[in-house]
Each structure stands twice: as structure tokens, then as C-alpha cells.
CSV table of C-alpha atoms and ligand atoms in Angstrom, one decimal:
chain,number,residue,atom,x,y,z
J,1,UNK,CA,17.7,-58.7,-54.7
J,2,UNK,CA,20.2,-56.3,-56.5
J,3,UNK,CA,18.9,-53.0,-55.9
J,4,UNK,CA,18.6,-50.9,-59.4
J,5,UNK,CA,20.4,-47.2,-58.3
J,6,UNK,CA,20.2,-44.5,-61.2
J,7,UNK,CA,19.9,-40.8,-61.9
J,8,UNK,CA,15.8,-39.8,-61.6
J,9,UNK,CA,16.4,-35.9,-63.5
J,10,UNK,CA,15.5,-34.2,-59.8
J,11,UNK,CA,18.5,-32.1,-58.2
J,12,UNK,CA,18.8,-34.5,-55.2
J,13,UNK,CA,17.7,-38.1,-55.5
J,14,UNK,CA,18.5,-40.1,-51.8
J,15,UNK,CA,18.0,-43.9,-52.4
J,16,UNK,CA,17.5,-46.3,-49.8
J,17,UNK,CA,21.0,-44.4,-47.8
J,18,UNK,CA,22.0,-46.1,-44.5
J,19,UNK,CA,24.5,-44.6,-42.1
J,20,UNK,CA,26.5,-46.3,-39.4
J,21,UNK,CA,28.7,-44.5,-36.4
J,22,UNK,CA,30.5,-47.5,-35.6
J,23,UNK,CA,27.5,-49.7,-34.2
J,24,UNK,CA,25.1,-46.9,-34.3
J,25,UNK,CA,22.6,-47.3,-37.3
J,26,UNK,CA,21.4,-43.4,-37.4
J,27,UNK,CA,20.2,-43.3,-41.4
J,28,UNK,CA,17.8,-46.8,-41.9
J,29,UNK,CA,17.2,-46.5,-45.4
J,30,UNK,CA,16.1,-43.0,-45.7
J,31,UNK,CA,15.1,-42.2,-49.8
J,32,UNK,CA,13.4,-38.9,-50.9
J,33,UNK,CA,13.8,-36.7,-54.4
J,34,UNK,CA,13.9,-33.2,-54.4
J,35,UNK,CA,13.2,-32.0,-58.1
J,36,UNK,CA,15.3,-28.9,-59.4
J,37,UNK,CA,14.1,-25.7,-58.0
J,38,UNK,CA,11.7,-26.4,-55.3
J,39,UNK,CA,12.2,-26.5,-51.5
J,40,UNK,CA,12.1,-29.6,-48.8
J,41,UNK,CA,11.9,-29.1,-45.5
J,42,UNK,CA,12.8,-31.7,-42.8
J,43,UNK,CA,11.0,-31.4,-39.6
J,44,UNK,CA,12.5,-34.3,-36.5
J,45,UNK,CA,12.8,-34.8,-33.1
J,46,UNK,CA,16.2,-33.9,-31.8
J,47,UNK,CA,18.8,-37.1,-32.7
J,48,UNK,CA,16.1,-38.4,-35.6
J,49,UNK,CA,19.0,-38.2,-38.5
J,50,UNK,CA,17.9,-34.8,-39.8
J,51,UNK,CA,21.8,-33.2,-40.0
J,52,UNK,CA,23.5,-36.5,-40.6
J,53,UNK,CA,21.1,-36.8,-43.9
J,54,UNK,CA,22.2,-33.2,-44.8
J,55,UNK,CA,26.2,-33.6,-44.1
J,56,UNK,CA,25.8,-37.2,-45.9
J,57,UNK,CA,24.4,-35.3,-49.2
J,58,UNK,CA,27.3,-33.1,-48.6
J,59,UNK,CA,29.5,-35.9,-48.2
J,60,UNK,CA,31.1,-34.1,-44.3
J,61,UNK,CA,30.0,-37.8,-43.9
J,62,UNK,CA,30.4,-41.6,-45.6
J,63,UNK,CA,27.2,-43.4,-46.0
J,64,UNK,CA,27.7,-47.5,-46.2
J,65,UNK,CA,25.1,-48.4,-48.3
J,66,UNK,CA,22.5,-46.8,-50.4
J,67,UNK,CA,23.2,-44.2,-53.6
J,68,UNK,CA,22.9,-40.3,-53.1
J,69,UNK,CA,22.7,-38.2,-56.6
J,70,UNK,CA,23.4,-34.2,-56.7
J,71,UNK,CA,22.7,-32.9,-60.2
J,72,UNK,CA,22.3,-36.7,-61.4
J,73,UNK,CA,25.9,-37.1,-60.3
J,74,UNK,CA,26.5,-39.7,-58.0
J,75,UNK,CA,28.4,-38.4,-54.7
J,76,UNK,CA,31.2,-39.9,-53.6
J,77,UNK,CA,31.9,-42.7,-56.5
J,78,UNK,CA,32.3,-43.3,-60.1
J,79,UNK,CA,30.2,-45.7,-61.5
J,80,UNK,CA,32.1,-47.5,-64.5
J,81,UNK,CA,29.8,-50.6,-65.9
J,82,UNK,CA,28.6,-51.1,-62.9
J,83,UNK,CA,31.6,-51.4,-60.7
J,84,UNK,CA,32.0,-48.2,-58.0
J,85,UNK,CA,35.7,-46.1,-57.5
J,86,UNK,CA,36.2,-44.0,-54.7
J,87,UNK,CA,36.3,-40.5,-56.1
J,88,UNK,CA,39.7,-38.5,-55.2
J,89,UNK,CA,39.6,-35.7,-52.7
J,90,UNK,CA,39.8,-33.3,-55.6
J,91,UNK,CA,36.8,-34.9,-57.0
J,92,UNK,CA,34.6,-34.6,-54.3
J,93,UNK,CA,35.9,-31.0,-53.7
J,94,UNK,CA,34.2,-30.2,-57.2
J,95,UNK,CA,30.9,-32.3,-56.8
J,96,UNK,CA,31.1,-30.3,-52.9
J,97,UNK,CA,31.9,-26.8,-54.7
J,98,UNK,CA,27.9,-26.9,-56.2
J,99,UNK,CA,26.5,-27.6,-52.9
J,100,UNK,CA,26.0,-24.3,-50.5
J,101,UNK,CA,25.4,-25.1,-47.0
J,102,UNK,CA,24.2,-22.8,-43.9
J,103,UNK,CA,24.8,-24.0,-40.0
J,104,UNK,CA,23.1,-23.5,-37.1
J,105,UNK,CA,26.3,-21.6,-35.8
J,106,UNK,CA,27.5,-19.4,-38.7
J,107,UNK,CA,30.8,-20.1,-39.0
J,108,UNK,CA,32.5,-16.9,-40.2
J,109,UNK,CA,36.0,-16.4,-40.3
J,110,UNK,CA,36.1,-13.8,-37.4
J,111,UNK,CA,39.3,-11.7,-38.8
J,112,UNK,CA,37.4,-11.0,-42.4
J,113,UNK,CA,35.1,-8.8,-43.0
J,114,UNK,CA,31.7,-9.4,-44.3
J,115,UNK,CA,32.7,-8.8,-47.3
J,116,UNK,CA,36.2,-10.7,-47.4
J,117,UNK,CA,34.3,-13.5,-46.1
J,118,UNK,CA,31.9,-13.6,-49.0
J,119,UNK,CA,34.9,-12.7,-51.5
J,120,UNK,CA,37.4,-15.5,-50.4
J,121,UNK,CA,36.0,-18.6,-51.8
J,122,UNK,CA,35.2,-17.5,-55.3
J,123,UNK,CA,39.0,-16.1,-55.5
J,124,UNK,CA,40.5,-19.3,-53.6
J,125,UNK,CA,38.3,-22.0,-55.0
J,126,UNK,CA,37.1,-20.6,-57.8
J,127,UNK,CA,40.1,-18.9,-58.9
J,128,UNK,CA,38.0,-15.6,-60.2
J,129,UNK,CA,39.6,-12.2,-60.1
J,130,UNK,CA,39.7,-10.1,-57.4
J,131,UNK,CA,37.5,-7.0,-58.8
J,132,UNK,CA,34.9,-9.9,-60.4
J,133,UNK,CA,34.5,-11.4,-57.2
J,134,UNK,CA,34.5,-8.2,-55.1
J,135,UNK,CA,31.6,-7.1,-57.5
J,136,UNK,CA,29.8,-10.2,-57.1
J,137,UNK,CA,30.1,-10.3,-53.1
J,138,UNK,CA,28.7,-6.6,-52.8
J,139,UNK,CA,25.8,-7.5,-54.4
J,140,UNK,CA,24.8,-10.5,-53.2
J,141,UNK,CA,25.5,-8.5,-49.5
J,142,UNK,CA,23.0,-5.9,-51.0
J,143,UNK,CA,21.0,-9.3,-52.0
J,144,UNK,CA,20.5,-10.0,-48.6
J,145,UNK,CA,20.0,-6.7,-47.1
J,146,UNK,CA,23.5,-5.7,-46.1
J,147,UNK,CA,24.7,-3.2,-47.7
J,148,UNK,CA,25.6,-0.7,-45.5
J,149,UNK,CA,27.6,-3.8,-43.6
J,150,UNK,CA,29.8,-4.7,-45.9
J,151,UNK,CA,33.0,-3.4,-44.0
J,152,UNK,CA,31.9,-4.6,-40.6
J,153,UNK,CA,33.7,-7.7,-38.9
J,154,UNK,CA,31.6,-10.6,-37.7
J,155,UNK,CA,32.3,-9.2,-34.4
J,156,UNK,CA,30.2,-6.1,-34.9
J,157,UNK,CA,27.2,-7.8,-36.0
J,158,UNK,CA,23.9,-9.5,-34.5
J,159,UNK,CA,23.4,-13.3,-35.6
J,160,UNK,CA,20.9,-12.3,-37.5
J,161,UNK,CA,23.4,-10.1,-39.8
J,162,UNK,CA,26.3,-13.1,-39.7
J,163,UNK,CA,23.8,-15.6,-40.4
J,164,UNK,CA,23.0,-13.4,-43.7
J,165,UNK,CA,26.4,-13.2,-44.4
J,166,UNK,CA,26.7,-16.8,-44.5
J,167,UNK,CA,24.1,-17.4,-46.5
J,168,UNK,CA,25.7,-14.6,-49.5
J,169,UNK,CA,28.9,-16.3,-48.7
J,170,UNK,CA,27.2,-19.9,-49.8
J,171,UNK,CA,25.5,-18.3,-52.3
J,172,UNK,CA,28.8,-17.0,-54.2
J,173,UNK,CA,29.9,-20.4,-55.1
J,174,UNK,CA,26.9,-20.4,-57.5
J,175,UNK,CA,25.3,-23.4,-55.8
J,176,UNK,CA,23.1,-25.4,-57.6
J,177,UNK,CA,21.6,-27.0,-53.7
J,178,UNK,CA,21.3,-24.6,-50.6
J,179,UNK,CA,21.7,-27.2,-47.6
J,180,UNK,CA,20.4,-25.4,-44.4
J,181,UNK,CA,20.7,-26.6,-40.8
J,182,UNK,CA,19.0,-24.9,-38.3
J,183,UNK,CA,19.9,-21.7,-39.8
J,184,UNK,CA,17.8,-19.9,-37.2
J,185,UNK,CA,18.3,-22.1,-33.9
J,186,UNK,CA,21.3,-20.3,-32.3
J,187,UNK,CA,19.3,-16.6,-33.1
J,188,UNK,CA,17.3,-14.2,-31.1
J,189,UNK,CA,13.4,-14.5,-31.5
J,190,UNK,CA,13.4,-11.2,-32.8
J,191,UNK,CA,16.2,-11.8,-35.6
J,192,UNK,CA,14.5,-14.9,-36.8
J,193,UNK,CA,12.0,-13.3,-39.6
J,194,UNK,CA,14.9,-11.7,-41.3
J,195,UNK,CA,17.0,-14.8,-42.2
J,196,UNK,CA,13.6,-16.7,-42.8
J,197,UNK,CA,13.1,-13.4,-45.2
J,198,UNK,CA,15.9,-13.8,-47.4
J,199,UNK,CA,15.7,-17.7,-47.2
J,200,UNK,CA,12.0,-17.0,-48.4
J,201,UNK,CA,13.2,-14.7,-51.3
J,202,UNK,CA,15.9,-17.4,-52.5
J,203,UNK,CA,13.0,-20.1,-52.7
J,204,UNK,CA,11.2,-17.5,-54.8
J,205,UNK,CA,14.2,-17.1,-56.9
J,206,UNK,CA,14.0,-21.1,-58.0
J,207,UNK,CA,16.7,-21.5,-55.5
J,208,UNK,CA,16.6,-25.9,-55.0
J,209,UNK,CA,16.9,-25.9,-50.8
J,210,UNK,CA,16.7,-28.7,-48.3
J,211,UNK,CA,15.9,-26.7,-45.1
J,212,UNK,CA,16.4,-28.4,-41.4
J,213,UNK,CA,14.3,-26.5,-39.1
J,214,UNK,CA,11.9,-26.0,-36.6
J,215,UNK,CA,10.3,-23.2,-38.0
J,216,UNK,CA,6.4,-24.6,-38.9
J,217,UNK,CA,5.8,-21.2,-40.4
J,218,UNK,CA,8.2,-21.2,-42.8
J,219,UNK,CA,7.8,-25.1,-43.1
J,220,UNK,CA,4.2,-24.8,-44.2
J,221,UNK,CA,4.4,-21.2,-46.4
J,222,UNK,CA,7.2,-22.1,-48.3
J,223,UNK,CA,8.2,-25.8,-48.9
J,224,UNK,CA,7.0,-27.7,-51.9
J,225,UNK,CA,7.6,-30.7,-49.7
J,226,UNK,CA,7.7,-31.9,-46.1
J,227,UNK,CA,9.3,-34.8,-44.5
J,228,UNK,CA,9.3,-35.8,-40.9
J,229,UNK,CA,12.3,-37.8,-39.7
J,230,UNK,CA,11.9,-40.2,-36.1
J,231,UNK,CA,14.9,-42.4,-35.0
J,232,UNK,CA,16.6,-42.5,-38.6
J,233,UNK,CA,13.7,-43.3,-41.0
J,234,UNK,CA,10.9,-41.1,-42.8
J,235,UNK,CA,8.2,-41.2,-41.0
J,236,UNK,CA,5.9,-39.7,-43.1
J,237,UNK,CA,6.5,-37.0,-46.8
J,238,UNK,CA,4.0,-35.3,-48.3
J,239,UNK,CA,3.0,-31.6,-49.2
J,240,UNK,CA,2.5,-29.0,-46.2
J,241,UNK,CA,-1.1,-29.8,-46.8
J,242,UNK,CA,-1.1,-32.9,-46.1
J,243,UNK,CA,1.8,-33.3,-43.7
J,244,UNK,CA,0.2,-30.1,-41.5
J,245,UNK,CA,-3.5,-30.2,-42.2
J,246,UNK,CA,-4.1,-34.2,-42.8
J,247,UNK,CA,-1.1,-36.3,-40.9
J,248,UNK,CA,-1.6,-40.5,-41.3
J,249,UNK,CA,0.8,-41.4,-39.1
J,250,UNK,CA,0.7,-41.8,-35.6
J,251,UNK,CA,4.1,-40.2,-35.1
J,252,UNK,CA,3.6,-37.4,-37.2
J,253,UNK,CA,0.3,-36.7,-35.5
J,254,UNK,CA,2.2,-36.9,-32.0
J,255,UNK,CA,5.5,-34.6,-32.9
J,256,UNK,CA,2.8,-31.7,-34.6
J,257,UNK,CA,1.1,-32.0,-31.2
J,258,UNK,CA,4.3,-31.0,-29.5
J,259,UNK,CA,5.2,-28.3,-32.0
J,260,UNK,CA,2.1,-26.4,-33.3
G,1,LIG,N1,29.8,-37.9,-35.3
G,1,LIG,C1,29.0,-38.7,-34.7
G,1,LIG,N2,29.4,-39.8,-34.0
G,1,LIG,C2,28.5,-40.6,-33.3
G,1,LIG,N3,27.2,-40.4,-33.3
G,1,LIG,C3,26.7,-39.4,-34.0
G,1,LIG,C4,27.6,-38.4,-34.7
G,1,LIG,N4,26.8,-37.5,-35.2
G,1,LIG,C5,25.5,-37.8,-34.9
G,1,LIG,N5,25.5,-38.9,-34.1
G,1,LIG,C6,24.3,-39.6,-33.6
G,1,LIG,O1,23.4,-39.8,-34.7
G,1,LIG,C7,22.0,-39.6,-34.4
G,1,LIG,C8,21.4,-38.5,-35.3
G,1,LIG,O2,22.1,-37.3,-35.1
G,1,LIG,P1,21.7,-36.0,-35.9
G,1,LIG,O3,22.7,-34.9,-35.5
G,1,LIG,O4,21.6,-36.3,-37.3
G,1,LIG,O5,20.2,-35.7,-35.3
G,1,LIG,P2,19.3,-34.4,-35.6
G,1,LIG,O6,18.0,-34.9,-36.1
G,1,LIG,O7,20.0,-33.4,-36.4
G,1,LIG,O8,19.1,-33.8,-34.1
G,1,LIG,P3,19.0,-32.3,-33.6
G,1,LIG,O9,17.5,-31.9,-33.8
G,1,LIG,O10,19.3,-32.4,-32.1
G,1,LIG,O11,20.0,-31.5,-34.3
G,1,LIG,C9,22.1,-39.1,-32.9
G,1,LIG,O12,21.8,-40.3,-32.1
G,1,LIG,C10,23.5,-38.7,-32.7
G,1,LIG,O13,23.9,-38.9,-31.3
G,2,LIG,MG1,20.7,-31.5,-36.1
């Protein structure tokens, strides 16, 4: 049976996406929607598909079959009466431009400052002024409480401070999708809360956010939706209620056992 693939108005739409590494089938038909402005957490067991869904949306990977939509644009392809062309590398560039994405390691350029990190993609990419995007990087530094940083180097921060840097620096390409991966994995228990903070305050700004973690706090305060990933498929979606308080599935029952 042809499968029908279209647009469904939400800011991510995943349909029926499969993912190979050579003979290893790590995506087995994963589908989810994430409509405009609300948040999605994926909660997994280690090697469940939970990055590799993430870096597919943000096409760091191929997929081989199934449809991903950003935005109601299909990634990757132009669809012309039916028939799908490989989009260019400048193409993808633009669809990647609207998609802000946060590691588990944070990925700064070490010889920049905080602020010259935040500033260099608007002036490279976007091609905005210098003084424009200088204005825009203090404040989104001040956004995530950093002022007083903004001259340090990566160097002379804690993770918790370059993990907030990364997330202004994803945040001045005017995303219309955070992607984060374990944003809080590589930190310090104590420097946790203040990433989760400004993640928290971004959600509450109508921020659209796909959110890999581990953190069940965060999971069940602030996602609209919750997904739970085992060996490549979902397991089980629903809201934190009734992912956290009334779990159907066996697995889902066993992995909260191990976590909460
Ligand atoms: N580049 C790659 N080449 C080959 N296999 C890969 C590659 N990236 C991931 N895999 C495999 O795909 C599977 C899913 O990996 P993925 O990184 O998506 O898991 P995960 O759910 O994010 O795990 P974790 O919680 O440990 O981060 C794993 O079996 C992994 O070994
Ligand atoms: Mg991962």
C-alpha cells in the first residue's frame, strides 16, 4: 500500500521514519507530531534511537524511508507531483538554519568569547550587521542569565554557564525548533537546575522544543507530551499524566521503575 505522506499544520510531523547504519535498523518506523509551541520530551534507555531521531529531524543524518516535516516543509527533498529531488546542500542549510540544536557536550568555539560565540552565526549565516547582532547576542546572554559573562572565554566558565551560552547561541538564529540532547548529562548535579531554568523559561515563552533527557522532573513539569523510545520504536506517547502516573505498557512500566 502507497503510504499517503503530507504536511499535518504541527511544527514537526515524523511519519513512519526508518533509519539504517549499514545493516543496523536503529529508527523502525518511529511517527510522532509535535504541534507549534509546545514541548516533547523523549525519555529511552541508552541506544533506544533517542539522538539518532533528533539528528535525523536535523538531517546530521539520512533517513531511508519515511517523511520528516519542519514547519510543513519536508526535510531533505522536494516534492514536485509526487516525484522526490534531493535538495542541494544550500537548501538544506536553510531548512537546517530554523532548527536550534543543544548537545550533551556544548560545543563552543574555545578561542571566542561568550559573546563572539553567540554573535558569529547571525553575522556569518545570517549575514546581519555587526552592531544588530552584537545587540541581539547581549541580550539574549542577559536572557539566559549571563550578563556579567559576556567577555569570558569558554575556558573560564562552569558547564553550567557554557551550556547557557549554547543555548543563546542556538537561540540567535531565530529558531523556529529547539532540538536538545542531553543538555544536562555531561554537568555537575549542582549546575543542573540552572540550564533546566532557562530551558523551563523558553517553553514558557512558546518556544516549540524536542528535549532528550533524563531529567523526570523536568519531563513531567514541563512537557506537553512524553514519548518513551526502546530498541528504535515508540513504545508508548501520551501526556506526563498518563505516561508518569498511568503507564500501559509493560516497558514503560519497567524503564520508570529504574528511573523514578
Ligand atoms: N554513526 C553511527 N554508526 C553506527 N551505529 C550508530 C551510529 N550512531 C548511533 N548508532 C547506533 O544506533 C543505535 C541508537 O543510537 P542513539 O545514539 O540514537 O541512542 P540513544 O537512545 O541516544 O542512546 P543514549 O541514551 O546512550 O544517548 C545504537 O545502537 C547505536 O550504537
Ligand atoms: Mg543519545
Amino acid at each position: 500500500m502507497a503510504e499517503n505522506f503530507k504536511a499535518t499544520g504541527n511544527m514537526v510531523s515524523v511519519q513512519n521514519v526508518h533509519k539504517f547504519f549499514s545493516n543496523l535498523h536503529v529508527l523502525k518506523g518511529v511517527s510522532f507530531e509535535v504541534p507549534v509551541g509546545s514541548v516533547c520530551t523523549i525519555l529511552g534507555p541508552s541506544g533506544s534511537g533517542k539522538s539518532t531521531i533528533l539528528r535525523c529531524i536535523n538531517q546530521l543524518e539520512t533517513i531511508q524511508a519515511g517523511r520528516i516535516f519542519v514547519d510543513n516543509k519536508l526535510m531533505g527533498y522536494s516534492d514536485r507531483d509526487g516525484k522526490l529531488y534531493e535538495l542541494n546542500h544550500k537548501q538544506i542549510a536553510q531548512q537546517r538554519a530554523k532548527i536550534g540544536m543543544v548537545f550533551q557536550r556544548f560545543n563552543l568555539f574555545p578561542h571566542m568569547t561568550a559573546l563572539e560565540n553567540v554573535m558569529e552565526a547571525p553575522i556569518h549565516v545570517l549575514k546581519e550587521d555587526k552592531a544588530e547582532a552584537k545587540a541581539k547576542a547581549i541580550e539574549l546572554l542577559g536572557q539566559v542569565g549571563l550578563a556579567d559573562r559576556i567577555n569570558y572565554y569558554p575556558s573560564e566558565l562552569s558547564g553550567g554557564q557554557q551550556q547557557r551560552v549554547a543555548i543563546a547561541r542556538a537561540l540567535a538564529m531565530k529558531p523556529d525548533l529547539m532540538l536538545f540532547d542531553e543538555p544536562t548529562s555531561a554537568l555537575d548535579p549542582e549546575l543542573v537546575g540552572e540550564v533546566l531554568n532557562v530551558m523551563k523559561d523558553l517553553a514558557q515563552q512558546g518556544m516549540t522544543m524536542i528535549v532528550v533527557t533524563h531529567e523526570i522532573g523536568f519531563a513531567r513539569e514541563v512537557s506537553d507530551q512524553v514519548i518513551l523510545m526502546d530498541e528504535g520504536v515508540i513504545v508508548e506517547a501520551g501526556t506526563p499524566t498518563e505516561l508518569f502516573e498511568n503507564p500501559t505498557h509493560p516497558r514503560t512500566k519497567d524503564f520508570l521503575s529504574k528511573v523514578l
